[in-house]
Short mmCIF file of C-alpha atoms and ligand atoms in Angstrom, two decimals:
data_model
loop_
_atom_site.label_atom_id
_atom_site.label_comp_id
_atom_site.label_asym_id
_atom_site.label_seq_id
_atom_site.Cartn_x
_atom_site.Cartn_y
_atom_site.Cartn_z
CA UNK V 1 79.35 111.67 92.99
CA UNK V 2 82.28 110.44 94.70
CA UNK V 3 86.15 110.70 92.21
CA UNK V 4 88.67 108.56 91.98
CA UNK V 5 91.36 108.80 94.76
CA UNK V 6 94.29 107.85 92.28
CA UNK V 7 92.69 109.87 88.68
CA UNK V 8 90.11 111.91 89.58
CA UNK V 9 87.74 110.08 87.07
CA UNK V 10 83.88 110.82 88.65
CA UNK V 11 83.02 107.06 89.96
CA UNK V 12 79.17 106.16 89.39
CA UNK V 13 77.76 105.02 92.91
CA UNK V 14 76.46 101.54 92.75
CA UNK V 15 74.05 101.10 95.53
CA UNK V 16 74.17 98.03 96.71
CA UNK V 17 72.67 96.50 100.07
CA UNK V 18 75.89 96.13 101.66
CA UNK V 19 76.41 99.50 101.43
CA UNK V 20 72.91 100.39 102.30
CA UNK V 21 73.72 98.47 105.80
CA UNK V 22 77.05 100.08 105.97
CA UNK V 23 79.21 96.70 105.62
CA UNK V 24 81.31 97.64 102.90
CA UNK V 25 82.58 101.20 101.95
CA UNK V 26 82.21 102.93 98.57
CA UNK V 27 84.66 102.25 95.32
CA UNK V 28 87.42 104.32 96.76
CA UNK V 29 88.90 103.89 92.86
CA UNK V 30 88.10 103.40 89.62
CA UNK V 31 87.87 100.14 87.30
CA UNK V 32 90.72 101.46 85.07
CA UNK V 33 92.82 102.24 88.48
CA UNK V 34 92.15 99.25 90.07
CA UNK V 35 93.21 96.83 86.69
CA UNK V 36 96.36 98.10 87.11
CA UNK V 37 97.72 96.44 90.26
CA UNK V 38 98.49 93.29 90.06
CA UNK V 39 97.76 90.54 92.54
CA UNK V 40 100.37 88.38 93.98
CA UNK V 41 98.19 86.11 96.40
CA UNK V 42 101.26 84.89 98.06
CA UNK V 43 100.53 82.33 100.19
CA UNK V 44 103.55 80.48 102.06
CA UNK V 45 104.94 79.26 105.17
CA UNK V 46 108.63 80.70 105.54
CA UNK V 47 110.79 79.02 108.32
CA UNK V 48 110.09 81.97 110.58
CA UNK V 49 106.25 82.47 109.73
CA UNK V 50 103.52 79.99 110.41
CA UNK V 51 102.27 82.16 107.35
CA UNK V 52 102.88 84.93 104.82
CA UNK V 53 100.45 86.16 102.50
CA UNK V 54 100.82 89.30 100.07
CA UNK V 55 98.10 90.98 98.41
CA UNK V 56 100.24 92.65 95.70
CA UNK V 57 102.93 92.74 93.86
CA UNK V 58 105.18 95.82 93.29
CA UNK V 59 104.19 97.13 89.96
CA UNK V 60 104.25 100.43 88.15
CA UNK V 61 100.78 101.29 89.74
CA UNK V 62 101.80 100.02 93.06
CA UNK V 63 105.20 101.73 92.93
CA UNK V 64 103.06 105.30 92.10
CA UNK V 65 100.57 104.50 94.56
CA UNK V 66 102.82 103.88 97.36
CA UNK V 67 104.94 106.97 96.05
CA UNK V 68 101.45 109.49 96.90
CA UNK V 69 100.34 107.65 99.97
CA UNK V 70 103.53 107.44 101.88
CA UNK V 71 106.05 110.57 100.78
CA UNK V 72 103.43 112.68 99.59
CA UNK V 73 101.09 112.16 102.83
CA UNK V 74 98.13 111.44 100.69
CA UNK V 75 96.20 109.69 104.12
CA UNK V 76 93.06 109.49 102.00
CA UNK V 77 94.77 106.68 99.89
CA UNK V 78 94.89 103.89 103.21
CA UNK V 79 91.18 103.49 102.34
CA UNK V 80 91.62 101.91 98.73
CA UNK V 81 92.68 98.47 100.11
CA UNK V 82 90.63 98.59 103.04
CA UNK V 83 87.57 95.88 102.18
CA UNK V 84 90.67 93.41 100.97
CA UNK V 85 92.31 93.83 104.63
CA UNK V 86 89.15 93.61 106.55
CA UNK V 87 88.17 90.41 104.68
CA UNK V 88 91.55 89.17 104.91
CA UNK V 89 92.34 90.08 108.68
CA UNK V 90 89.13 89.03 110.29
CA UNK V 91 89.10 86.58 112.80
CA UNK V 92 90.06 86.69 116.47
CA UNK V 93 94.28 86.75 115.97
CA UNK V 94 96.08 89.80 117.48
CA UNK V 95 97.27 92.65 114.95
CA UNK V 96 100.58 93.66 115.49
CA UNK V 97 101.62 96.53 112.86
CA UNK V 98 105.63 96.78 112.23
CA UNK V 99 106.47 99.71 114.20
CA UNK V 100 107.86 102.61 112.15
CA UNK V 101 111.00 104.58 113.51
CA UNK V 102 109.93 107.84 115.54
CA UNK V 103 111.78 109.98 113.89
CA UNK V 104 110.43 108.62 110.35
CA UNK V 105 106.82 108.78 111.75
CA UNK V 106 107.43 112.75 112.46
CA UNK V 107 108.81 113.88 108.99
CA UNK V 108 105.90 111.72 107.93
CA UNK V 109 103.24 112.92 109.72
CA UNK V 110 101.99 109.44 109.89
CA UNK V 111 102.46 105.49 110.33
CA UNK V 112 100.98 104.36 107.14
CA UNK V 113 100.96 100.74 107.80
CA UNK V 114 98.43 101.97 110.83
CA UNK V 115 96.17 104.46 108.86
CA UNK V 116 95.76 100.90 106.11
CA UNK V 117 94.43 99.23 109.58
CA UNK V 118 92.38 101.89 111.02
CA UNK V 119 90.58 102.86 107.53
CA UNK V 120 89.64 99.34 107.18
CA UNK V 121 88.60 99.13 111.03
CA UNK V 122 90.94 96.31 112.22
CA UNK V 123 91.53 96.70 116.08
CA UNK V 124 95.29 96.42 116.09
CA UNK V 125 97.37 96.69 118.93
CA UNK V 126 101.77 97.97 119.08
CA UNK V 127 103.36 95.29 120.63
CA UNK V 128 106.47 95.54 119.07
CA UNK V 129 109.23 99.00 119.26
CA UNK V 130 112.11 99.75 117.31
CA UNK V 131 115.62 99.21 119.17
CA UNK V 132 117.93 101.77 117.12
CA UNK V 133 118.89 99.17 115.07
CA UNK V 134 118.63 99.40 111.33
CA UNK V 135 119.05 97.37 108.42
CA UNK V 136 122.11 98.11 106.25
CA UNK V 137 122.46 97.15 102.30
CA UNK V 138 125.59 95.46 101.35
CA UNK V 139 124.83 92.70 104.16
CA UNK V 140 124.02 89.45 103.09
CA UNK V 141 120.95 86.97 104.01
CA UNK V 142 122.60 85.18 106.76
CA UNK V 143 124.13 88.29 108.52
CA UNK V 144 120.91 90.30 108.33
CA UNK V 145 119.18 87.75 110.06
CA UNK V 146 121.91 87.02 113.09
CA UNK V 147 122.47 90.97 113.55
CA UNK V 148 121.07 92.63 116.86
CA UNK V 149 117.21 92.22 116.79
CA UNK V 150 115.35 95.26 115.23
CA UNK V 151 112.55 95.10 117.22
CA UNK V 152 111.90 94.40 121.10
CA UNK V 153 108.54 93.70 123.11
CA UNK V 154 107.13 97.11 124.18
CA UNK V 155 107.83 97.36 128.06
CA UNK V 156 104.74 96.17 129.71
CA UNK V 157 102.84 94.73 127.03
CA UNK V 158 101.84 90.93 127.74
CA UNK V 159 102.17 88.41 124.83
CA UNK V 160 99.89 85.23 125.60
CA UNK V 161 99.60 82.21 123.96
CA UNK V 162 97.58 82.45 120.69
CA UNK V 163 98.08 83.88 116.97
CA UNK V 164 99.65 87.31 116.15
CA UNK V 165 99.49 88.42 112.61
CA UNK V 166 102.35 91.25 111.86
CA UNK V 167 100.95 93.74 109.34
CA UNK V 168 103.84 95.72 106.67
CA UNK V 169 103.22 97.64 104.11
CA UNK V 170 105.93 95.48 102.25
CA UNK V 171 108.13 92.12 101.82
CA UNK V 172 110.93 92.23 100.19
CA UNK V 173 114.18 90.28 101.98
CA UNK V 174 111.60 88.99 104.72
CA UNK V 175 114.00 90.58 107.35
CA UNK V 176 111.85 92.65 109.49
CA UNK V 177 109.26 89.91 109.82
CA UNK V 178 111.77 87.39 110.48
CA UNK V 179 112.79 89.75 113.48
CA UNK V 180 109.51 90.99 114.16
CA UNK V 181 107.91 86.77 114.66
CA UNK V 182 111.13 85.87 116.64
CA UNK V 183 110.80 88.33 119.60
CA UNK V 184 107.31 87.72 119.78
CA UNK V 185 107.47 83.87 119.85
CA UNK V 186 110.34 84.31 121.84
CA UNK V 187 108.14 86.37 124.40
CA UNK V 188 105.37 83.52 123.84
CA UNK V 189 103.06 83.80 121.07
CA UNK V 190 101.84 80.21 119.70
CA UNK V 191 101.76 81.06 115.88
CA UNK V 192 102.72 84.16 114.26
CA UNK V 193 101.56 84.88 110.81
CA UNK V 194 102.22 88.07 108.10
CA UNK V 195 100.13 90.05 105.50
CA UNK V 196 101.67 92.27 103.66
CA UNK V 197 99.97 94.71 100.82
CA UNK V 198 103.26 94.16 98.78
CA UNK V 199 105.22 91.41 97.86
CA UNK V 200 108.50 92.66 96.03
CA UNK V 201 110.73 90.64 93.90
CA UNK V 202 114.14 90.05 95.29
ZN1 ZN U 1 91.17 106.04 88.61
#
């Protein structure tokens, strides 16, 4: 009997077809686990974005959950969203994860917005790297968006015509998607599109 990834609680197995064939994985969490996030089904077009949509919103649950999976290196925990992100991302656009800073990605051990793609089987590929820049508080809307760009096309990758959806872990001032869309529709992509777990309140 499989547990609960977030409580522990002993999960009765359901067999259902889909699993039988393999198509969808096992209740990585429980009922009273999974009640507690709450959705957000953000769905908008921002100037920058063809299209954001968010799956969550930034909760108590989601706040604890993110807390285990990405500073306590709980890697088991990318799987409990992974049938919403397959459903979600399928289709033939190009998955782009936002890049995580290599010196982050060591004391981390890993890049969790990549480990939420990879347990849910998306092909994704790094187009985008980090150029030293970072985002400081105390700067306002306007000057976040005109500073230095954040992110650069990774030397030798080709951007073609077509849709690239950028995949974070989490919106909140929309400034590393903003960055992350204009130096790949600067470099050519026809529509690029974001799906975030987590949409935060400003
Ligand atoms: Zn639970």
């Amino acid at each position: 009997m499989n547990s609960c990834l977030l409580c522990e609680t002993p999960i009765a197995e359901k067999p259902s077809w889909k699993a039988l064939l393999a198509l969808e994985q096992q209740t990585e969490i429980c009922q009273d686990c999974s009640k507690k996030f709450q959705r957000a089904d953000i769905k908008e077009e921002e100037p920058f974005l063809d299209r954001l949509t968010s799956l969550y919103r930034y909760n108590e649950a989601m706040r604890e959950y993110l807390h285990q999976f990405k500073f306590l290196q709980d890697v088991a925990l990318a799987s409990v969203f992974a049938n919403e992100l397959r459903t979600l991302l399928k289709g033939n656009a190009t998955i782009v994860p936002i890049p995580m800073h290599p010196e982050k990605k060591i004391q981390r051990t890993f890049s969790h917005v990549d480990e939420l793609l990879k347990s849910a089987g998306i092909p994704f590929t790094h187009l985008l790297e980090k150029t030293g820049t970072d985002v400081m508080g105390e700067k306002s809307k306007a000057e976040r968006l005109a500073m230095a760009p954040l992110f650069t096309v990774k030397a030798g990758a080709t951007i073609r015509l077509g849709t690239y959806i950028v995949i974070d872990d989490i919106y909140t001032t929309g400034t590393t998607l903003h960055h992350a869309a204009t130096v790949l529709k600067e470099a050519g992509a026809t529509r690029v599109e974001a799906v975030t777990l987590i949409r935060a309140e400003r």
